[in-house]
Coordinates of C-alpha atoms in Angstrom, one line a residue:
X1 CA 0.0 0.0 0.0
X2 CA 1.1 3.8 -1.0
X3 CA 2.0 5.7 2.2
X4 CA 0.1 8.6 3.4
X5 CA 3.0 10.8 2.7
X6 CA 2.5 9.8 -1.3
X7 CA -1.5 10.0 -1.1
X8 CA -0.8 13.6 0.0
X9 CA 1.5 14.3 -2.6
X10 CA -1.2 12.9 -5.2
X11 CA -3.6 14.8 -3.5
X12 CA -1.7 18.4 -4.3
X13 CA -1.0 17.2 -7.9
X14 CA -5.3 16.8 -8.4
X15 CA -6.1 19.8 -6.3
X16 CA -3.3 21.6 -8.9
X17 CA -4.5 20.1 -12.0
X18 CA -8.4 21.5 -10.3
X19 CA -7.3 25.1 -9.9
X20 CA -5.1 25.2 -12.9
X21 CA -8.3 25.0 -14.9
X22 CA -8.8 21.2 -15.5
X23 CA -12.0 20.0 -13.7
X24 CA -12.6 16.6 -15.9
X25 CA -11.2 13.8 -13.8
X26 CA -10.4 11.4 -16.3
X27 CA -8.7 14.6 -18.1
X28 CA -7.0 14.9 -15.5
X29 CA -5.6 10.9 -15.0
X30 CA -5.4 11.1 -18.8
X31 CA -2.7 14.1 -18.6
X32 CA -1.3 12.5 -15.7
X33 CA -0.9 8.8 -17.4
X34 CA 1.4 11.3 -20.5
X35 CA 3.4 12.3 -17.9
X36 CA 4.3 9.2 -16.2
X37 CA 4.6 7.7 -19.4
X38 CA 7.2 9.9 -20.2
X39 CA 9.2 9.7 -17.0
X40 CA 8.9 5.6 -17.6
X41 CA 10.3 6.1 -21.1
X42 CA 13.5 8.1 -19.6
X43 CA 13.7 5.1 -16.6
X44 CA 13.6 2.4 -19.5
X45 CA 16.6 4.2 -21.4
X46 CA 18.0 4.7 -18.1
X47 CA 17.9 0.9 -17.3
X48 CA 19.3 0.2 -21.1
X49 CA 22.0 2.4 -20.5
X50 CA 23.4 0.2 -17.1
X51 CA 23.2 -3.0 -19.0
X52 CA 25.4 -1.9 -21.6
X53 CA 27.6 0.0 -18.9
X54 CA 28.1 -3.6 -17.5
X55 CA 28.2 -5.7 -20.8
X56 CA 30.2 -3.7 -22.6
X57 CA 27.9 -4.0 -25.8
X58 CA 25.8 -1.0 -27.5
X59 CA 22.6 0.0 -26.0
X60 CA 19.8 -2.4 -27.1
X61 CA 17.0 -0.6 -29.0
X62 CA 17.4 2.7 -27.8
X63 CA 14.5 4.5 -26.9
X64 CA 16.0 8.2 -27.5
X65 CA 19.2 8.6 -29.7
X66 CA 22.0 11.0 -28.9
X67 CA 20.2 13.6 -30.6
X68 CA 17.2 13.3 -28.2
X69 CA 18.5 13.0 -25.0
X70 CA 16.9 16.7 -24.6
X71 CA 13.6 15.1 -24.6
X72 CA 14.5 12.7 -21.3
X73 CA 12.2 13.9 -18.3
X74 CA 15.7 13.3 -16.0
X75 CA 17.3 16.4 -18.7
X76 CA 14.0 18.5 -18.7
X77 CA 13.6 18.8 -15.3
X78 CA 16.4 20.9 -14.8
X79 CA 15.4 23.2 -17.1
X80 CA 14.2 26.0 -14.6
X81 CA 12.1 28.3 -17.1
X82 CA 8.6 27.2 -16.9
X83 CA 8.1 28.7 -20.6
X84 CA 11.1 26.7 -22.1
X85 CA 9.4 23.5 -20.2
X86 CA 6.1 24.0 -22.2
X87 CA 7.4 24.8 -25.3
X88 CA 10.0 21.5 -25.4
X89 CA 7.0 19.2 -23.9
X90 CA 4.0 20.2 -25.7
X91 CA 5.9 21.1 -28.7
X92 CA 8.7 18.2 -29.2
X93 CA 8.7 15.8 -26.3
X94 CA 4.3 15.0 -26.9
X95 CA 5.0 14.6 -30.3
X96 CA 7.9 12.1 -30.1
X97 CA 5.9 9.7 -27.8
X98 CA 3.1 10.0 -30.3
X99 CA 5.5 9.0 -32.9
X100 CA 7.3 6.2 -31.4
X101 CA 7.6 3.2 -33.6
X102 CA 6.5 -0.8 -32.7
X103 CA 10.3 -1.0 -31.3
X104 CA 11.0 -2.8 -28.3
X105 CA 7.5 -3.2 -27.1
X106 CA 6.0 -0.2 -27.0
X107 CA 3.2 -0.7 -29.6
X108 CA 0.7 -1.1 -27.3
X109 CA 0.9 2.3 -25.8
X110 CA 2.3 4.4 -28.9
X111 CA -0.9 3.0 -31.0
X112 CA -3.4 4.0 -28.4
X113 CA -1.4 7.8 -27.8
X114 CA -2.1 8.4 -32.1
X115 CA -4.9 10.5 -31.4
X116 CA -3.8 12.0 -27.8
X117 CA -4.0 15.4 -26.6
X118 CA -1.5 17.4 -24.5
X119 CA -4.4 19.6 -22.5
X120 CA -2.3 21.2 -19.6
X121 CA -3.0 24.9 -20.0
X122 CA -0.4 26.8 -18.4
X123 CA 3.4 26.7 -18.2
X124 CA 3.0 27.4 -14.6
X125 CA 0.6 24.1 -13.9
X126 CA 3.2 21.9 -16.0
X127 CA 5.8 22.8 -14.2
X128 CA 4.4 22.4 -11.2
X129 CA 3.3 18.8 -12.0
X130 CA 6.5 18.2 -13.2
X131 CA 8.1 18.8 -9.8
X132 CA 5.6 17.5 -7.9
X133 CA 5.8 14.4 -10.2
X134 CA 9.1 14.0 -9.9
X135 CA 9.2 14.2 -5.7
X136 CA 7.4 11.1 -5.7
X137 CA 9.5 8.1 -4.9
X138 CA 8.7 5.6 -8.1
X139 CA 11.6 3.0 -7.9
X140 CA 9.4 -0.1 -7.4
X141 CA 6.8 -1.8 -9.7
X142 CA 4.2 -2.0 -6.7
X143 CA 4.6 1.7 -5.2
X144 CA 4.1 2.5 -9.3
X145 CA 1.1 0.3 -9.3
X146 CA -0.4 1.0 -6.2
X147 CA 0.1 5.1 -6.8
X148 CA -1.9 4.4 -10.4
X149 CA -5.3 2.6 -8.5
X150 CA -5.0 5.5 -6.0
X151 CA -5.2 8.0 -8.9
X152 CA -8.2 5.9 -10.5
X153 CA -10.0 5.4 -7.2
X154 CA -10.2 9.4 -7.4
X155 CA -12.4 9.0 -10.6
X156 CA -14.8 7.1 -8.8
X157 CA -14.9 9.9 -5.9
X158 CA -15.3 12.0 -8.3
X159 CA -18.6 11.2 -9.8
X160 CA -20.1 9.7 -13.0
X161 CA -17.0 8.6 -14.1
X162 CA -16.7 5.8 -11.2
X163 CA -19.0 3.5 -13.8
X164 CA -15.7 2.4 -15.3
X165 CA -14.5 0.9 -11.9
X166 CA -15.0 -2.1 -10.5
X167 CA -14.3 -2.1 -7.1
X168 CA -10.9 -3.6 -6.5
X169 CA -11.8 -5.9 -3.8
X170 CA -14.1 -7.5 -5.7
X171 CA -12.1 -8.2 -8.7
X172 CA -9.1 -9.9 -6.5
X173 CA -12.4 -12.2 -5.3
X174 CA -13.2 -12.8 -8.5
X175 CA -9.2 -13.5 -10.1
X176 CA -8.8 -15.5 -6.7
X177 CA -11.4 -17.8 -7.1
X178 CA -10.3 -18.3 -10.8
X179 CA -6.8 -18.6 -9.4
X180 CA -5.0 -17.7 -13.0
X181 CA -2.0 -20.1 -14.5
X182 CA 0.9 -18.9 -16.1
X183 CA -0.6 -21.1 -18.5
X184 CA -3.4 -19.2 -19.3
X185 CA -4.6 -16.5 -21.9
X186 CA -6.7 -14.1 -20.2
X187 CA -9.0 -11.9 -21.7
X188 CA -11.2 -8.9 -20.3
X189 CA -13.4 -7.9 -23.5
X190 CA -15.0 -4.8 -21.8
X191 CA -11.8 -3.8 -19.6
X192 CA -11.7 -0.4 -19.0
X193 CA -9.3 0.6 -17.2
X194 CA -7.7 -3.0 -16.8
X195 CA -8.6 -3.8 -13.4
X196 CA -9.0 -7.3 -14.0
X197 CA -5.9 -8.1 -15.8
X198 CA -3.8 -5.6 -13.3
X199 CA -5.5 -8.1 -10.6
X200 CA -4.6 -11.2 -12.7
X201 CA -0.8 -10.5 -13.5
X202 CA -0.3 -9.7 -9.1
X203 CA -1.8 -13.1 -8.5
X204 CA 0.7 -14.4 -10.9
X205 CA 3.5 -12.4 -9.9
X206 CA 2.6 -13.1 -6.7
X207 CA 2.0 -16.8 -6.8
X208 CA 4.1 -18.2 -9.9
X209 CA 7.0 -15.4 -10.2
X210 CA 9.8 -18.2 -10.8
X211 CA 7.7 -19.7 -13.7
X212 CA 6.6 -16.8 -15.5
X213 CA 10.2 -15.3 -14.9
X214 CA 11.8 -18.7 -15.7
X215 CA 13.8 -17.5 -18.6
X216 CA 13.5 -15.1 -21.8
X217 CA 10.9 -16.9 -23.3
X218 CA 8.5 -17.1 -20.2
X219 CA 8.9 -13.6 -19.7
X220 CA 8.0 -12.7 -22.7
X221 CA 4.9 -14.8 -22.8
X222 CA 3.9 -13.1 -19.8
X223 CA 4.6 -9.6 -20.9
X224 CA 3.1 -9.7 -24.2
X225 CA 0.5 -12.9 -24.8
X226 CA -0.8 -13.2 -21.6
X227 CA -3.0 -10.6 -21.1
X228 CA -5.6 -9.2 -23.9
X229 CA -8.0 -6.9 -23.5
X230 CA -10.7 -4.6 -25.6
X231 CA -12.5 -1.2 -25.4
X232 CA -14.0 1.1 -27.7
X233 CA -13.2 4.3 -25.6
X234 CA -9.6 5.1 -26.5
X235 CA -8.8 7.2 -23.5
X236 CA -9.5 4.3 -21.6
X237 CA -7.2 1.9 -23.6
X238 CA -4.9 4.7 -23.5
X239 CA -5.2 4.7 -19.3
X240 CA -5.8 0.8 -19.0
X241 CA -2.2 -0.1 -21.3
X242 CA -0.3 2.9 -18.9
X243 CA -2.1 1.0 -15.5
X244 CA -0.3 -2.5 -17.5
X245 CA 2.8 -0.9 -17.3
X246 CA 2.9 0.5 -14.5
X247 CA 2.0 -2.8 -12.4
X248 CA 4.9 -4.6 -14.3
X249 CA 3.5 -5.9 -18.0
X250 CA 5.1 -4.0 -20.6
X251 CA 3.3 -4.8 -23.7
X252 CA -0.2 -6.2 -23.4
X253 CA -2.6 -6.7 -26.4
X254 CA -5.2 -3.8 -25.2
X255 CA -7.1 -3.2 -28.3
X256 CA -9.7 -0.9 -29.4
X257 CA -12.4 -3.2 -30.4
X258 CA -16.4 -2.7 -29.7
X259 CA -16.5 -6.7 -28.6
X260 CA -20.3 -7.0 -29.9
X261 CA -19.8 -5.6 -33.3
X262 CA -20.1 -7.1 -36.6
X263 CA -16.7 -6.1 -37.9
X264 CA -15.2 -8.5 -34.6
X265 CA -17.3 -11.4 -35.5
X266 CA -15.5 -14.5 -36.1
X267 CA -12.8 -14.3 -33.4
X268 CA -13.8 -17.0 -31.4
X269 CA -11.7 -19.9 -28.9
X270 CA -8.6 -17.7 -28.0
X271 CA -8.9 -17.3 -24.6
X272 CA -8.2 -19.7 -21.5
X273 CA -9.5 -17.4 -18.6
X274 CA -12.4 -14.3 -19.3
X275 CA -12.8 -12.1 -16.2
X276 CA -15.1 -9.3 -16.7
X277 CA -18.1 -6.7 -15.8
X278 CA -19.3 -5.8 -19.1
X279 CA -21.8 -2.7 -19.2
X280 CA -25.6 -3.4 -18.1
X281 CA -28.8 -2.1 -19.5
X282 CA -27.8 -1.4 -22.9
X283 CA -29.5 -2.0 -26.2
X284 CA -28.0 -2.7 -29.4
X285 CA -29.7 -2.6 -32.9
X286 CA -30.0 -6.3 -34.5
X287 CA -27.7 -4.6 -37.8
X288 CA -25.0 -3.6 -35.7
X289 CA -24.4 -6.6 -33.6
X290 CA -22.3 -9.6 -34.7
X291 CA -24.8 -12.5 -36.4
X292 CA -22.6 -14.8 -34.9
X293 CA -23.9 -13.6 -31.2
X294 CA -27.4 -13.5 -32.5
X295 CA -27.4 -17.1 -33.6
X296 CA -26.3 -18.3 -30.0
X297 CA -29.0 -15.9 -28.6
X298 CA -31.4 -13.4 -30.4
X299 CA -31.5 -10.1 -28.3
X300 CA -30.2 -6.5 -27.7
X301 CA -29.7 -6.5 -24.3
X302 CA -25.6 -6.1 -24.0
X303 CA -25.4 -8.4 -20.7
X304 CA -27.1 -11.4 -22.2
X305 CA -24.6 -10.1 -25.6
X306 CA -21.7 -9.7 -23.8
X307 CA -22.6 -13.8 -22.1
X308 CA -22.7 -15.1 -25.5
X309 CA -19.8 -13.5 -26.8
X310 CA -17.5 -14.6 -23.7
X311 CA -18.7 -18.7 -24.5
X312 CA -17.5 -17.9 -28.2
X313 CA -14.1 -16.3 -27.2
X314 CA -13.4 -19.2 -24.8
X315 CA -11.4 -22.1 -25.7
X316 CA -12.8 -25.9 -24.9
X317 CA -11.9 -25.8 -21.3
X318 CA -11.8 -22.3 -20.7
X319 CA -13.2 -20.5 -17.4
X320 CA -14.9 -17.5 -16.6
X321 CA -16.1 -15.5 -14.0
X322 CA -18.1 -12.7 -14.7
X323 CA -20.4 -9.7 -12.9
X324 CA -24.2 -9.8 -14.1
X325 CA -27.0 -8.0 -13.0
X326 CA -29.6 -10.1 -11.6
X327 CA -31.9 -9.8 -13.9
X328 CA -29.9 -12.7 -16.5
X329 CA -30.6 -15.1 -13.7
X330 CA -33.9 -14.7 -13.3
X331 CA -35.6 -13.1 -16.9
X332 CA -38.3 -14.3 -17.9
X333 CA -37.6 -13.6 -21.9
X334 CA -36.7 -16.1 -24.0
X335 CA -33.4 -15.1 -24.8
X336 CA -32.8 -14.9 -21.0
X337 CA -34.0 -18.5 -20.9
X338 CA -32.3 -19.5 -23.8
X339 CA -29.2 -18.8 -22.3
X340 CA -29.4 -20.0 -19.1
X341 CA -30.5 -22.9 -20.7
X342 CA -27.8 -22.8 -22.8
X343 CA -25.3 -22.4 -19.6
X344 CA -26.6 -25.5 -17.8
X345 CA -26.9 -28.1 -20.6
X346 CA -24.3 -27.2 -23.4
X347 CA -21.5 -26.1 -20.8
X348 CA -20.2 -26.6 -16.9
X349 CA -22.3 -23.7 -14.7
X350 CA -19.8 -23.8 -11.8
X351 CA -21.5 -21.8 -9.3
X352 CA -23.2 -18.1 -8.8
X353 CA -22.3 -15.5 -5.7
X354 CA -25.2 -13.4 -5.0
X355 CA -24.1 -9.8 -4.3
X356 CA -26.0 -7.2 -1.7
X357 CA -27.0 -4.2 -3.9
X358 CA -24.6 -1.6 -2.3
X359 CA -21.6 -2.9 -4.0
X360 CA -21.6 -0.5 -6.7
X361 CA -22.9 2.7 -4.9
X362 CA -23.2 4.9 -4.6
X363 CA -23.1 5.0 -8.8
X364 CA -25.8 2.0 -8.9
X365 CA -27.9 0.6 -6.9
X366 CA -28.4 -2.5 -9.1
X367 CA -28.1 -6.4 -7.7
X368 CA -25.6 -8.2 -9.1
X369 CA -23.9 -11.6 -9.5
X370 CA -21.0 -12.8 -10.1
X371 CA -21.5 -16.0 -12.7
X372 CA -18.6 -18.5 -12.9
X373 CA -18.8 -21.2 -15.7
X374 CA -16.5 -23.3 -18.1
X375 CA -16.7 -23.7 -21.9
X376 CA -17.4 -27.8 -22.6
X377 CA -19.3 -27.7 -25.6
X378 CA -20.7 -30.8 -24.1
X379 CA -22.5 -30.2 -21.0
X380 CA -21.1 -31.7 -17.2
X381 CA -23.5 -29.7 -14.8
X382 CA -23.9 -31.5 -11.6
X383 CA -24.6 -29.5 -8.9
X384 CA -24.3 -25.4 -9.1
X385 CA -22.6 -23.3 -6.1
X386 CA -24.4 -20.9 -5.1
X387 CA -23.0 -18.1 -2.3
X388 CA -25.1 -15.3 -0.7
X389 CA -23.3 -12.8 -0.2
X390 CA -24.2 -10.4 3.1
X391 CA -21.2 -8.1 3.7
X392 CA -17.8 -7.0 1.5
X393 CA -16.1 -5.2 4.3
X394 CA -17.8 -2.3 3.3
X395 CA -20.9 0.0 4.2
X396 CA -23.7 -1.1 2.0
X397 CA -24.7 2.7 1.4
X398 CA -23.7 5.6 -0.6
X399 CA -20.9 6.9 1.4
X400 CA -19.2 2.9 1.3
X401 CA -16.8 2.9 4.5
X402 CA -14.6 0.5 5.4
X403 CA -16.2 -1.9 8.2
X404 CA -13.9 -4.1 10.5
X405 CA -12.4 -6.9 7.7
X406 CA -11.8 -9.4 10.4
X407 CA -15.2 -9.6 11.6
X408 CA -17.2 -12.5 9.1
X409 CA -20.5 -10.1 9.8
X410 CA -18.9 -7.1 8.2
X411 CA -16.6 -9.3 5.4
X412 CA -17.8 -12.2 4.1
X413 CA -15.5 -12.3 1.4
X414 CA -12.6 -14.5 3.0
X415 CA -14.8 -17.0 4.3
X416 CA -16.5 -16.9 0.6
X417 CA -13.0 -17.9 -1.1
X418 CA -12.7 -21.2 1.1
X419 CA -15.8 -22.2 0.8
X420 CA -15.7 -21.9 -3.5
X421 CA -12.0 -24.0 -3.3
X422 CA -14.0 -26.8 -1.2
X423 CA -17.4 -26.2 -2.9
X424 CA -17.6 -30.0 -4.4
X425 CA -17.8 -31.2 -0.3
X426 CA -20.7 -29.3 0.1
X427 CA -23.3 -31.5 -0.3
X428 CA -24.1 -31.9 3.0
X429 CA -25.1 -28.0 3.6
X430 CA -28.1 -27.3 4.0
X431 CA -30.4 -25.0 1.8
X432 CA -30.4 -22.4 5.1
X433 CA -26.8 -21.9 5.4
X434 CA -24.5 -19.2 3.4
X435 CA -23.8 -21.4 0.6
X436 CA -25.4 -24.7 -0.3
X437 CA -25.2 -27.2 -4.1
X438 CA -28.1 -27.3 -6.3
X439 CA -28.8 -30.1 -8.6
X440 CA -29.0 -30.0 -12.2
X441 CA -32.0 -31.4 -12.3
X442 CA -33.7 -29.0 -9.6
X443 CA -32.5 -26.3 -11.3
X444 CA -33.9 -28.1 -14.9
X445 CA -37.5 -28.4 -13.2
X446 CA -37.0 -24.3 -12.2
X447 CA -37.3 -23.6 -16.1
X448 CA -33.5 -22.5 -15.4
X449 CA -34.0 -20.3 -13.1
X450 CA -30.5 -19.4 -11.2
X451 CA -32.0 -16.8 -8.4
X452 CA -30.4 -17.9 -5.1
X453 CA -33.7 -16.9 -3.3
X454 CA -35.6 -20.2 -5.5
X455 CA -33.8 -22.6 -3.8
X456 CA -32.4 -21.0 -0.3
X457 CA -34.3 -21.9 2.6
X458 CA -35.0 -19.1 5.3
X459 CA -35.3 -19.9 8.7
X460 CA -38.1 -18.1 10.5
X461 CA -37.2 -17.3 14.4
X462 CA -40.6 -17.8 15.9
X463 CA -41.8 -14.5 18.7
X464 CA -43.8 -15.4 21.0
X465 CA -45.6 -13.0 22.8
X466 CA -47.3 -11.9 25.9
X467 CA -51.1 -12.2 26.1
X468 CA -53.3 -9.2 25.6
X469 CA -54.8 -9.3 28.7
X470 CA -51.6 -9.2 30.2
X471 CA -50.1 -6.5 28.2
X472 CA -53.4 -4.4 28.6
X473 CA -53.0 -4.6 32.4
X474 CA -49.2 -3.3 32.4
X475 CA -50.4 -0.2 30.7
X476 CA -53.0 0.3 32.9
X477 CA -50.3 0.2 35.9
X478 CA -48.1 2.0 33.8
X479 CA -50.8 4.5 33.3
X480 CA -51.8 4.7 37.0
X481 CA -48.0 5.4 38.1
X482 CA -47.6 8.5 35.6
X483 CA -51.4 10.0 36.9
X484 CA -49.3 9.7 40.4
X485 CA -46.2 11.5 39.5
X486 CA -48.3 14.1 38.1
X487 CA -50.2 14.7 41.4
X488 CA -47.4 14.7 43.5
X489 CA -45.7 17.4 41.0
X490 CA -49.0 19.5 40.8
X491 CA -48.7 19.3 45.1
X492 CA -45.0 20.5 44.9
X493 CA -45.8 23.8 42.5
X494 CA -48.7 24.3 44.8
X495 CA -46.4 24.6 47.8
X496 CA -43.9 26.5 46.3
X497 CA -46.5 29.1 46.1

């Protein structure tokens, strides 16, 4: 975690950015992620430099040339003059990181800066952030990442915006349960700003580091095919590949691709892993959505979309676990139906985790699920998992403080994971507890219907109470005793006078 010294520092560097005339708060992460960018680009050529110091050889795909070493945040720093500053930055150093070729991995993030803009006002705001940018201590990957979700978590603070975010304790849930191999080709098709693949590549770091850092080979696997990821909004690719790089993956496939469109029809069985929280409560036309979708289920609605597109990218095999609204479990429709349907007796429906409604307040107030399910192509339902979750360590209302994590009635979410990595020896819970199988066929003879309250039982604590008579006659001596208190106070006013 970032220290409270940093946060502060962040803090000044939005409360500049505010006063200096930029009140957008993804324009302001936007002009941020340029800037960091820039001071990683001077940190890689630094870090090229040393090896070639100690090996003797020429430096390895340079990132600037001698000619450009003027454009190297560690060089323009010391400039002084905040005019000179604005004029090499907005005028020769914006343009060069626009321009930078496919070299040495940095396609991902020079494609998605093509159509970038370099907002920052004032020569007195940019130099300003510069310094204030600079007097934050970067030298590790996880201070770098952990600084970049403190920045995002202000977009959610900040209003509207916060739709983009999935809140990060629920997506390390979601990756843990899924528990990602270096094996695996992951794939967010609605991602954002890259929560879910940020969260996937710590679990691996974190859990596999000697394997996916093995030798060149693994490394590069894990730096530029594990992790793919699609969006239509390219300041959010642009702010999803910089969050990548940030947290330690230097080239990632983030593409700009609206996932549900006819022109992306036909890429299908890439993927090994889909974690995701595609949008809700849109509509799409019939013309503009790919056919392909609309043969596996005929509808508008993105969700149930977005749930036929993630069985077409899987592989044979593949897993996914996905947020839903609540809705997809329990529509009536027919393409609601169809795909449940579709779910339980074409693939494996793993299990479902019922979430409380405050989880994504205060920007929605919407139930959700998250839905976990491998591609078979040939059924192997047995018994679905279902969770109800009560509490994420969290308040459940619009201001969402942090409750005591160690206490199961605040945070259910630990006790959650081990129950999902045991959940084939729970046959013997009953339909009351917290989480409890379902049978195929139950579920089969419920039309498909996946709504935890269909099959949980609730246990009703039975009140017994007093008898009328008896209650009548407590009020009446209740009554009696206040007539007596009055008296005696009427007799004390009296003598007084």
């Amino acid at each position: 975690m970032i220290t409270g010294t940093i946060k502060t520092q962040i803090d000044q560097i939005w409360n500049a950015f505010w006063s200096g005339g930029i009140s957008n708060p993804m324009e302001v992460i936007e002009q941020m992620t340029y800037l960091l960018f820039i001071k990683r680009l001077d940190e890689l050529q630094t870090v090229k430099e040393k090896k070639a110091a100690r090996t003797g050889k020429p430096i390895e795909n340079p990132i600037f040339n001698p000619y450009q070493a003027h454009l190297r945040w560690s060089q323009f720093k010391l400039l002084g003059d905040p005019g000179s500053l604005y004029t090499l930055i907005s005028e020769k150093v914006f343009p060069f990181i626009k321009s930078l070729g496919s070299e040495d991995g940095e396609s991902t993030y020079s494609a998605h800066m093509k159509d970038a803009r370099f907002t920052i006002p004032t020569p007195g705001l940019l130099a300003k952030v510069v310094d204030m940018l600079g007097a934050i201590p970067m030298e590790d990957r996880d201070t770098k990442g952990d600084l970049y979700e403190y920045m995002l978590g202000k977009i959610a603070s900040a209003g509207q915006n916060g739709q983009f975010r999935t809140p990060r304790h629920v997506i390390k849930l979601m990756v843990e349960m899924m528990a990602p191999r270096p094996s695996d080709t992951i794939c967010d098709p609605a991602c954002g700003t890259a929560g879910f693949l940020v969260a996937a590549a710590e679990y691996l770091d974190q859990h596999h580091r000697d394997e996916i850092y093995r030798d060149a080979e693994a490394a590069k696997r894990f730096n530029h095919e594990t992790f793919h990821g699609f969006d239509f909004d390219s300041t959010m690719l642009r702010v999803g590949s910089m969050n990548m790089l940030l947290h330690g993956v230097e080239n990632p496939a983030i593409e700009n691709r609206d996932s549900l469109s006819e022109g992306h029809a036909g890429v299908e069985g890439q993927f090994s892993l889909i974690l995701a929280n595609p949008p809700f409560a849109g509509s799409l036309d019939y013309e503009s959505c790919a056919k392909d979708l609309q043969d596996i289920v005929k509808t508008k609605k993105t969700e149930l979309l977005f749930l036929a597109l993630f069985l077409r990218l899987l592989k044979t095999g593949g897993r996914a676990a996905v947020i839903v609204p609540d809705g997809v479990l329990f529509g009536s429709s027919k393409a609601h139906k169809t795909l449940r349907k579709l779910l339980v007796e074409d693939h494996k429906l793993d299990g479902i985790v019922s979430m409380p409604s405050g989880v994504f307040r205060p920007y929605a107030g919407v139930s959700t699920a998250i839905l976990l399910f491998t591609k078979t192509n040939s059924g192997g339902t047995d018994n679905v998992w279902f969770y109800k979750m009560q509490a994420d360590g969290f308040s459940l209302d619009d201001k969402r403080n942090p409750l005591d994590a160690s206490k199961h009635e605040c945070n259910n979410l630990p006790d959650l994971l081990i129950r999902w990595q045991n959940h084939d020896g729970e046959t013997a819970r009953e339909r009351t507890e917290q989480s409890f199988l379902v049978p195929k066929s139950e579920i089969v003879g419920n039309d498909y219907d996946l709504s935890i309250n269909r099959y949980k039982q609730v246990v009703y604590e039975q009140v017994e109470h007093e008898p009328p008579q008896k209650i009548l006659a407590e009020l009446k001596a209740l009554e009696a005793e206040i007539m007596r208190g009055m008296e005696e106070l009427e007799g004390m006013c009296h003598a007084s006078l």
